[in-house]
PDB file of C-alpha atoms and ligand atoms in Angstrom:
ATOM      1  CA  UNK A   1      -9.695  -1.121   5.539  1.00 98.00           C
ATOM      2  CA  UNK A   2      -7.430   1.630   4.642  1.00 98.00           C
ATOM      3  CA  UNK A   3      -6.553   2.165   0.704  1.00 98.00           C
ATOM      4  CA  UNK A   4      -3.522   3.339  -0.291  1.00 98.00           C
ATOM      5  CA  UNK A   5      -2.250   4.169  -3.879  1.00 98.00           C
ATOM      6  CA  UNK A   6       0.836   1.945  -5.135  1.00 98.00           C
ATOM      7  CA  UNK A   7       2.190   4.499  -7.688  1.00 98.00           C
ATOM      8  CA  UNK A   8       3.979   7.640  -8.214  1.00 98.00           C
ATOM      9  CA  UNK A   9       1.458   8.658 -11.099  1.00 98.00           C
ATOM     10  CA  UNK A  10       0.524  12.223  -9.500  1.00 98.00           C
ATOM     11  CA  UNK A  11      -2.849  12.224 -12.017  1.00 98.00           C
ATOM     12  CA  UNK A  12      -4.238   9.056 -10.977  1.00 98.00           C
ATOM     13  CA  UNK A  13      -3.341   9.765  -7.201  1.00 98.00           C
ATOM     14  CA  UNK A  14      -5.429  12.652  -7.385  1.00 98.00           C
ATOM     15  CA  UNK A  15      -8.160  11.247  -8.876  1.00 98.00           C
ATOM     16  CA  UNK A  16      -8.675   9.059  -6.114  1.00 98.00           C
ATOM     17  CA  UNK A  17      -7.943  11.486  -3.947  1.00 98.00           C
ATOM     18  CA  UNK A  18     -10.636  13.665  -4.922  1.00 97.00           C
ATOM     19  CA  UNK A  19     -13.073  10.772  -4.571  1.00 97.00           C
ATOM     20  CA  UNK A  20     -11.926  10.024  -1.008  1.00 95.00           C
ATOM     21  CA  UNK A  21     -10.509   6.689  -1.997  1.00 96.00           C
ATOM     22  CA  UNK A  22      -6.905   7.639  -0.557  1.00 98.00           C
ATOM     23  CA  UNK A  23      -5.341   6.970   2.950  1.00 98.00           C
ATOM     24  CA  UNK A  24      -1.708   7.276   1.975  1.00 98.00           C
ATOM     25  CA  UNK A  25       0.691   6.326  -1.169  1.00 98.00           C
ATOM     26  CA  UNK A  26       3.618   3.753  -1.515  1.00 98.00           C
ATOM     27  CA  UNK A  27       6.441   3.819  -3.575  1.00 98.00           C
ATOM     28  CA  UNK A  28       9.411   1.916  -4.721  1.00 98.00           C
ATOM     29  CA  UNK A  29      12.150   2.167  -6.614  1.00 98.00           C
ATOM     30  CA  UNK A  30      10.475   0.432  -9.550  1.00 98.00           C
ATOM     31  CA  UNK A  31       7.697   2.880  -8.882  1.00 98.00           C
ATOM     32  CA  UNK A  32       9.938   5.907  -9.152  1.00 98.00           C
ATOM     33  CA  UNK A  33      11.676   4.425 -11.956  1.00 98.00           C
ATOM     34  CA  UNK A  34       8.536   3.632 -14.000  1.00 97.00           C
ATOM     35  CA  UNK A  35       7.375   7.415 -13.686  1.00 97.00           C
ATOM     36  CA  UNK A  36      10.780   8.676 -14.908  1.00 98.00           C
ATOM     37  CA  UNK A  37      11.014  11.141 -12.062  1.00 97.00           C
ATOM     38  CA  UNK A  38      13.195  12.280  -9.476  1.00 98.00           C
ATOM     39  CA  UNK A  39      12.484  10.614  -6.203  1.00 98.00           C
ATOM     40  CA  UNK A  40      12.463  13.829  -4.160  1.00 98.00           C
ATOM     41  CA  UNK A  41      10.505  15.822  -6.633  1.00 98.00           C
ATOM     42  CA  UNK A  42       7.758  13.214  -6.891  1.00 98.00           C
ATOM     43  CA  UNK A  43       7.465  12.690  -3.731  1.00 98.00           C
ATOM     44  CA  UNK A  44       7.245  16.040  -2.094  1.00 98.00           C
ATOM     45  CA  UNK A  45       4.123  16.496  -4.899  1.00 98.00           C
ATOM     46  CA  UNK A  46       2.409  13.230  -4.127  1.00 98.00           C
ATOM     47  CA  UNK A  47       2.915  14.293  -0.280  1.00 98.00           C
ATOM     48  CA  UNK A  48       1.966  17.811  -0.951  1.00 98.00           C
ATOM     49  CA  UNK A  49      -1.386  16.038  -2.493  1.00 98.00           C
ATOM     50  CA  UNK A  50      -2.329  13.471   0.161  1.00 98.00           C
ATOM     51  CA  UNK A  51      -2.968  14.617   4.285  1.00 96.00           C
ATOM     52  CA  UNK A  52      -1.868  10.406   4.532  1.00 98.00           C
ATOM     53  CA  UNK A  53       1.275   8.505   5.242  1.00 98.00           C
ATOM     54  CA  UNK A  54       3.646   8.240   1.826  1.00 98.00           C
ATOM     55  CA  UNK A  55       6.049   5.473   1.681  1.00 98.00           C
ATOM     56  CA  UNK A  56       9.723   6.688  -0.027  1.00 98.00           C
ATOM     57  CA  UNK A  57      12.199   3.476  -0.259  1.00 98.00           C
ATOM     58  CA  UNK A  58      15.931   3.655   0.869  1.00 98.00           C
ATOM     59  CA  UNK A  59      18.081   2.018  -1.506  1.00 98.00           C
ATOM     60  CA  UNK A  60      20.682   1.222   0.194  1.00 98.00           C
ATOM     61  CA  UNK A  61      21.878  -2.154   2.021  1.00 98.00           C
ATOM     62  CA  UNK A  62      23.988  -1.495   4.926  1.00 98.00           C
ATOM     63  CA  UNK A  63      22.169  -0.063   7.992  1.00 98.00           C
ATOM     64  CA  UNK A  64      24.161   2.888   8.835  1.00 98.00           C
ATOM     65  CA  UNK A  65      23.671   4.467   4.825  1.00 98.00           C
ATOM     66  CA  UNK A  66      19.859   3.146   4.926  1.00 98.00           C
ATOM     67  CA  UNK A  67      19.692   5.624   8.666  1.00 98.00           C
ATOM     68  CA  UNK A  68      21.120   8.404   6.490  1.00 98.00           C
ATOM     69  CA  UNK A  69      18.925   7.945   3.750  1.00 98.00           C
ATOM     70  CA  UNK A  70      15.775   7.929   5.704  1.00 98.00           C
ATOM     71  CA  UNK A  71      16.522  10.572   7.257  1.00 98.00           C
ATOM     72  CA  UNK A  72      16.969  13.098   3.961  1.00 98.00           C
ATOM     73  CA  UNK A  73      13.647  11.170   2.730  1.00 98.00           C
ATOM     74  CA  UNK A  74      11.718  12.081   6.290  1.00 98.00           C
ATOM     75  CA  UNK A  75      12.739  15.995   5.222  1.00 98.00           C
ATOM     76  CA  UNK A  76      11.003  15.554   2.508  1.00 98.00           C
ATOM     77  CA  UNK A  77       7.320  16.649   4.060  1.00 98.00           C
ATOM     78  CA  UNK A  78       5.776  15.546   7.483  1.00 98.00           C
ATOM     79  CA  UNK A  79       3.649  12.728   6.232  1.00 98.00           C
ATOM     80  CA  UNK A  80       6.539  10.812   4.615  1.00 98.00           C
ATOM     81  CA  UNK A  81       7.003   6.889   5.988  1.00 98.00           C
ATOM     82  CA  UNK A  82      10.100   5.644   5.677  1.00 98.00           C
ATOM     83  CA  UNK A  83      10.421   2.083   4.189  1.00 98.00           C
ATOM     84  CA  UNK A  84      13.115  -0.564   4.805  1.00 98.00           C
ATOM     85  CA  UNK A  85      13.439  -4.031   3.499  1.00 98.00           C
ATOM     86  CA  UNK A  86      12.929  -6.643   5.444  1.00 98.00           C
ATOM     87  CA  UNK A  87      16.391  -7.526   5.965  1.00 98.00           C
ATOM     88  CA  UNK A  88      18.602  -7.988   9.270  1.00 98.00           C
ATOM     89  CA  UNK A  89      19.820  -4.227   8.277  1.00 98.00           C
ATOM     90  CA  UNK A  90      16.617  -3.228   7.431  1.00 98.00           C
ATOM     91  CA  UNK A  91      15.451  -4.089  10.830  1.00 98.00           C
ATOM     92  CA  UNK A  92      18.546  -1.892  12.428  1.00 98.00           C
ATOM     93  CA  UNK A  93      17.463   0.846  10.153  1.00 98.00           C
ATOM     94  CA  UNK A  94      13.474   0.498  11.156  1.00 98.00           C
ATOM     95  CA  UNK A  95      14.509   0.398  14.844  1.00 98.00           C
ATOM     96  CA  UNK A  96      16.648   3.569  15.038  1.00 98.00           C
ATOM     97  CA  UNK A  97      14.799   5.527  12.346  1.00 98.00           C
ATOM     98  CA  UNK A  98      11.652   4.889  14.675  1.00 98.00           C
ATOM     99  CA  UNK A  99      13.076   5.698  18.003  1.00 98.00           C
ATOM    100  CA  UNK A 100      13.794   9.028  16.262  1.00 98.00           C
ATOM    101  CA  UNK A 101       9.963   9.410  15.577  1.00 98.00           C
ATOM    102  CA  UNK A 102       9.497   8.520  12.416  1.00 98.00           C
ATOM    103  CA  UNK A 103       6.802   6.576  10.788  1.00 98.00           C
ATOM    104  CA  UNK A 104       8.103   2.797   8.934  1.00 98.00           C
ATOM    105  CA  UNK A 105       6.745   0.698   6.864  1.00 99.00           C
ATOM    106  CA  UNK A 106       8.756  -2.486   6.575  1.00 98.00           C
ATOM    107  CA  UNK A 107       8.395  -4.048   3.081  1.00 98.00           C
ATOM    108  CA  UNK A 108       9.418  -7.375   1.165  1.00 98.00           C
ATOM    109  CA  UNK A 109       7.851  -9.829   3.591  1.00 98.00           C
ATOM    110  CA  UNK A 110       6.780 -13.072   3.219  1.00 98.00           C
ATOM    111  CA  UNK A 111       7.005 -14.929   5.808  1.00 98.00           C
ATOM    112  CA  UNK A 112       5.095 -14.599   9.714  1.00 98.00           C
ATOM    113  CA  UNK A 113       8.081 -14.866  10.997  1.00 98.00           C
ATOM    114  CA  UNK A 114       9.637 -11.656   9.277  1.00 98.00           C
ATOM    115  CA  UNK A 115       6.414 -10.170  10.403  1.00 98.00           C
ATOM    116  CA  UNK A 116       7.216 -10.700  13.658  1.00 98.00           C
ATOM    117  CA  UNK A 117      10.597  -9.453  14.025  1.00 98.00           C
ATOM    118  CA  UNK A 118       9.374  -6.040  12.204  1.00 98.00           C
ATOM    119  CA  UNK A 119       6.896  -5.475  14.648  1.00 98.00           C
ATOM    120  CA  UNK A 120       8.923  -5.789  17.473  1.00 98.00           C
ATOM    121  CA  UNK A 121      11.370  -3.407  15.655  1.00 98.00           C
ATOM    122  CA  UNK A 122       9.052  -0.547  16.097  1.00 98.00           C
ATOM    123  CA  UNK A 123       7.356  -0.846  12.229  1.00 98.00           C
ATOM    124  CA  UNK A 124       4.390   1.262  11.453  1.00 98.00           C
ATOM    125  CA  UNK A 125       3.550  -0.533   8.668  1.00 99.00           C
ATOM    126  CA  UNK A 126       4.262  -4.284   7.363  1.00 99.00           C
ATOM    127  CA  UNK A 127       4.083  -4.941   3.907  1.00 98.00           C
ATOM    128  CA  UNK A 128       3.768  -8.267   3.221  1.00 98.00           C
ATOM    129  CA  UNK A 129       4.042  -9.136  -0.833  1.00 98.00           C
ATOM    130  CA  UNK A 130       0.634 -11.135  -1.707  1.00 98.00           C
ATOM    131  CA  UNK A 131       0.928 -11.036  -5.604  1.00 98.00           C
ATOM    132  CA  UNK A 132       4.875 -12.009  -5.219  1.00 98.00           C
ATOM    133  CA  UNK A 133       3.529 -15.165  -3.163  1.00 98.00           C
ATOM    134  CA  UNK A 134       1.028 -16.203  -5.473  1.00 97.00           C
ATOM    135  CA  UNK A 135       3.195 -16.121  -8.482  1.00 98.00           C
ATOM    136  CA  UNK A 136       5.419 -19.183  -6.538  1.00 98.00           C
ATOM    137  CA  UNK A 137       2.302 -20.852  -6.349  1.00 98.00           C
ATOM    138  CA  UNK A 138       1.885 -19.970  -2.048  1.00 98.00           C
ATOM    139  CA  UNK A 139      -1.370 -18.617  -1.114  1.00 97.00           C
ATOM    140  CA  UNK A 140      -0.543 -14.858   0.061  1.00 98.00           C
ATOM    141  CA  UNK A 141      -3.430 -14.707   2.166  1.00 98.00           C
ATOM    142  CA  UNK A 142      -2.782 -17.202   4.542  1.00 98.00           C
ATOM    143  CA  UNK A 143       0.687 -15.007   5.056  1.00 98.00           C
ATOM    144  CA  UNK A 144      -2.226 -12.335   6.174  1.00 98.00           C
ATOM    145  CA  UNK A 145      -4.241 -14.291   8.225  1.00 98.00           C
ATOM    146  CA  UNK A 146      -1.032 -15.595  10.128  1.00 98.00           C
ATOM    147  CA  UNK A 147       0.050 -12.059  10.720  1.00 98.00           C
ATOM    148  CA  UNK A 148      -3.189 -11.073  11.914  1.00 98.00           C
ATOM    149  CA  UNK A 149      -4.083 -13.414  14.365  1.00 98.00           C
ATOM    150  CA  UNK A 150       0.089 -13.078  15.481  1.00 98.00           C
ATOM    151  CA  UNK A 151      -0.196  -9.549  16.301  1.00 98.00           C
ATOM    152  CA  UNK A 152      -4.177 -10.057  17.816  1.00 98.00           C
ATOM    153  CA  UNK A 153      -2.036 -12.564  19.832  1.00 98.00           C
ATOM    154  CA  UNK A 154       0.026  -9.863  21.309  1.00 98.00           C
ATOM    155  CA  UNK A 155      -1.549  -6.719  20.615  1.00 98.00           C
ATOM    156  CA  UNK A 156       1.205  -5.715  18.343  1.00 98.00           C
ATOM    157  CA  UNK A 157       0.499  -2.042  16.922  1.00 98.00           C
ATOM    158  CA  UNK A 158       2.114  -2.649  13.382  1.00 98.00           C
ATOM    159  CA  UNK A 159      -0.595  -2.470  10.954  1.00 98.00           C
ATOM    160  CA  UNK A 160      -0.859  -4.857   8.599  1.00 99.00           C
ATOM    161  CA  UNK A 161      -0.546  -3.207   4.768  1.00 98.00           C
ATOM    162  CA  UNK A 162      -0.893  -5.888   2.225  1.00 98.00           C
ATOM    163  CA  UNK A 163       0.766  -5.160  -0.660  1.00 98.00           C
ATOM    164  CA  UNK A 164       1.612  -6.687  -4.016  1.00 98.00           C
ATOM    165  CA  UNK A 165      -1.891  -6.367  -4.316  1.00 98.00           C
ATOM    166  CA  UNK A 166      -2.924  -7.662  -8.230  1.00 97.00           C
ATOM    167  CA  UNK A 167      -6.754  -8.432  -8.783  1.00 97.00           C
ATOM    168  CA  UNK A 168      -9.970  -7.125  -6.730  1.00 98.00           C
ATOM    169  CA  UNK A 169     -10.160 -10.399  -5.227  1.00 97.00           C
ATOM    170  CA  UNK A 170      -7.045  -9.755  -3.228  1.00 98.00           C
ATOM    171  CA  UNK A 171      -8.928  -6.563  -2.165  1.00 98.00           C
ATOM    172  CA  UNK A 172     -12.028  -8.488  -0.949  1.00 98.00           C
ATOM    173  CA  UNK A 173      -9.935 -11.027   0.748  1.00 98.00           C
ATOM    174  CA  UNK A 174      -7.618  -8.933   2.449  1.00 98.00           C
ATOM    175  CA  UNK A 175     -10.399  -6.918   3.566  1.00 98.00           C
ATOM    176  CA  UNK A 176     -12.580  -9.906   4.946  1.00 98.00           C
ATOM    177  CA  UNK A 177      -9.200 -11.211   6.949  1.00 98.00           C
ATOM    178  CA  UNK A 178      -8.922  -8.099   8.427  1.00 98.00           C
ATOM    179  CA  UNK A 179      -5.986  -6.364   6.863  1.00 98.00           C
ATOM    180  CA  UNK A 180      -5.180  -2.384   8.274  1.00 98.00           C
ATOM    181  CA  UNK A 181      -4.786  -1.289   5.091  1.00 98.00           C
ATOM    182  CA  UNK A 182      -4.256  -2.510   1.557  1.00 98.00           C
ATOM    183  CA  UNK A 183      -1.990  -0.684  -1.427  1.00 98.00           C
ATOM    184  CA  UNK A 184      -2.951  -1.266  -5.092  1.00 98.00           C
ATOM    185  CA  UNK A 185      -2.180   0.042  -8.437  1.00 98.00           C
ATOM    186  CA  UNK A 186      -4.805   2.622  -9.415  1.00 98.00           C
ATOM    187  CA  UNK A 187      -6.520   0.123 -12.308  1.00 98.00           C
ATOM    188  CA  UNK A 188      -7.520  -2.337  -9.643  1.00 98.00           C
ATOM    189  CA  UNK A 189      -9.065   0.054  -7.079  1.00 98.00           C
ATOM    190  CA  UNK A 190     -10.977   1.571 -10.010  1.00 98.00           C
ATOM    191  CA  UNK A 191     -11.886  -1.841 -11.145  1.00 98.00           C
ATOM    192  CA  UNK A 192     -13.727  -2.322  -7.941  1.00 98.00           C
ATOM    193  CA  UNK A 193     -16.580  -0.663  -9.061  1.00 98.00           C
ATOM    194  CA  UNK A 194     -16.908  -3.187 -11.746  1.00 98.00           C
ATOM    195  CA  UNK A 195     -19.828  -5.566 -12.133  1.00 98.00           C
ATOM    196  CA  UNK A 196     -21.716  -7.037 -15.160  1.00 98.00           C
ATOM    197  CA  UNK A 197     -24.704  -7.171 -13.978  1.00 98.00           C
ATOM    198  CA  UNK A 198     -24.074  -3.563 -12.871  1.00 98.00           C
ATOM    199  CA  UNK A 199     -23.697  -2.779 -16.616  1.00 98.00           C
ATOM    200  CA  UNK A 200     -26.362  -4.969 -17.980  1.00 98.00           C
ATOM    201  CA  UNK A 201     -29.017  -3.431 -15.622  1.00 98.00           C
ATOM    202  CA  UNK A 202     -27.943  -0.421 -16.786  1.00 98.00           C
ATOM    203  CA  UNK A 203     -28.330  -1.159 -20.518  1.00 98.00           C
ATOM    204  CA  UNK A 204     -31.903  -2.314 -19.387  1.00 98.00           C
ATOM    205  CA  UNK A 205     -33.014   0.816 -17.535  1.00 98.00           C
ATOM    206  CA  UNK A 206     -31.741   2.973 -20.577  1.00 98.00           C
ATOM    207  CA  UNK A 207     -33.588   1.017 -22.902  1.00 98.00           C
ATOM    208  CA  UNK A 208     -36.747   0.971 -21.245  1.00 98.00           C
ATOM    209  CA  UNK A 209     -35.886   4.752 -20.253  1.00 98.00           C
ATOM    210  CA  UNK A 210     -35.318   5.762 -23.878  1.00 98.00           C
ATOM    211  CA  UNK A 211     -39.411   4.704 -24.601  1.00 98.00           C
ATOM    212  CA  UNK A 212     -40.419   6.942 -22.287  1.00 98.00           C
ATOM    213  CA  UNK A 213     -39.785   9.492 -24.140  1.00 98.00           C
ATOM    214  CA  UNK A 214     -38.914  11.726 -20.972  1.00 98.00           C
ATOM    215  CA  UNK A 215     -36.133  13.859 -19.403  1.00 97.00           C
ATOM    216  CA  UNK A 216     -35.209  14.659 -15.932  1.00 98.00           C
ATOM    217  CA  UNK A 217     -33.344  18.040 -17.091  1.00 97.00           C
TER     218      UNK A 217
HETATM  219  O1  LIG B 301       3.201  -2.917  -3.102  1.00 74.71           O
HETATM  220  C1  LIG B 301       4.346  -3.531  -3.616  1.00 74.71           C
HETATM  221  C2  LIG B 301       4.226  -3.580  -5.080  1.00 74.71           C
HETATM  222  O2  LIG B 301       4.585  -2.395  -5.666  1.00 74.71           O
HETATM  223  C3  LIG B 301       4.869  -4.751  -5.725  1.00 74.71           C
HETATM  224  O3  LIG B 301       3.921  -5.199  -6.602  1.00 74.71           O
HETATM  225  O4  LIG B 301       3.045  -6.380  -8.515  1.00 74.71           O
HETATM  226  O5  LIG B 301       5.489  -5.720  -8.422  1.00 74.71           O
HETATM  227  O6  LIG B 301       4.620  -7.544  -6.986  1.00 74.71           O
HETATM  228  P1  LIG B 301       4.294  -6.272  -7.692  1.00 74.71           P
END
C-alpha cells in the first residue's frame, strides 16, 4: 500500500520523506488553510520535495470555473493531481481535466456508487472519506471493500486512496482490504511504529544492558 502525507506541513513531509515513507501528498482547502499559506506557494514546495503525485483542491462549484482552476493548479509542477469533489460537476471537471492528461483524484466519497461513476470518469485516484463515515456511526471500511471488489469486478484502473484516515487501525485495515494507497496526517503514520511491548522490551534490555557494564562505542 502506497502512503501518502495528508498535510501541507513542509517539515513533517520531509521527514517522512527522508525515511522513504512518502508516495505523494494531499491537500485541501482546510489543509491549506490550517498552514496559513498560499496555495500555490505551498504547493510548488511540497511538489518540489516529493518525486509523487500531490493533490491541490479546486474550490470552485460549477464545472467550467473548476476546468479553469485545475488547469492553473496542473502549472503548478508536473507531479500535481488535480482533485474534484465528488459532485455531478466535479465529475464534468474530472472527465475533461483527464482527457487533457492530467492526473485526478476524486475526493468526498462515500458511497460505491459515487465510486463508480468517478472511475468511469477517468479518476486517478478515489478518495473515499473513512473517518467522516465512522463519525455517523457507518463502518468506512466496508465503503473500501465494496469499492475494491467493484473495480476487481471490472478491472477499473482508479486506485483506491482511502482517506479521512484517523487511527493506525484504519491503516492496518485498509491495508489488509487491499486499498492502492492510503493518506494520513503525519502523527498517525509516525504512530505506526508504536508498540508497548516494543517499549517495555526495550526498558528490559537497557536494564539488563546497564549491568554489564559494557559499551559498543
Ligand atoms: O484525506 C481527507 C482528510 O483531510 C479529511 O480528514 O479527518 O477532516 O475527516 P478529516
Amino acid at each position: 500500500m502506497k502512503f501518502f502525507v495528508d498535510t501541507a506541513d513542509v517539515a513533517a513531509i520531509a521527514e517522512l520523506n527522508d525515511l522513504g515513507m512518502v508516495d505523494g501528498v494531499t491537500t485541501n482547502p482546510s489543509i491549506i488553510m490550517k498552514s496559513g499559506r498560499d496555495i500555490l506557494e505551498v504547493t510548488k514546495e511540497i511538489c518540489d520535495l516529493v518525486d509523487g503525485p500531490v493533490s491541490a483542491e479546486v474550490v470552485a462549484t460549477e464545472a467550467d470555473d473548476m476546468i479553469a482552476e485545475g488547469r492553473k493548479l496542473a502549472q503548478i509542477a508536473e507531479n500535481i493531481c488535480i482533485k474534484v469533489p465528488l459532485t455531478w460537476d466535479g465529475l464534468k471537471a474530472c472527465k475533461v481535466l483527464s482527457d487533457e492528461g492530467n492526473k485526478l483524484n476524486v475526493t468526498l466519497c462515500f458511497s460505491a456508487n459515487q465510486a463508480l461513476l468517478a472511475a468511469k470518469a477517468g479518476a486517478t485516484y478515489i478518495s473515499p472519506f473513512i473517518g467522516r463515515l465512522d463519525d455517523i456511526n457507518i463502518d468506512g471500511m466496508d465503503l473500501i471493500a465494496d469499492i475494491r471488489t467493484i473495480y476487481d469486478n471490472y478491472g477499473f484502473e482508479t486506485q483506491i486512496l482511502a482517506a479521512s484516515v484517523r487511527t493506525v487501525n484504519h491503516m492496518k485495515d485498509a491495508a489488509l482490504i487491499g486499498a492502492d494507497v492510503a493518506t494520513a496526517p503525519p502523527a498517525v503514520i509516525k504512530s505506526m511504529a508504536n508498540h508497548v511491548l516494543t517499549d517495555k522490551g526495550l526498558e528490559a534490555f537497557m536494564a539488563d544492558w546497564a549491568k554489564t557494564g559494557q559499551k559498543i562505542l
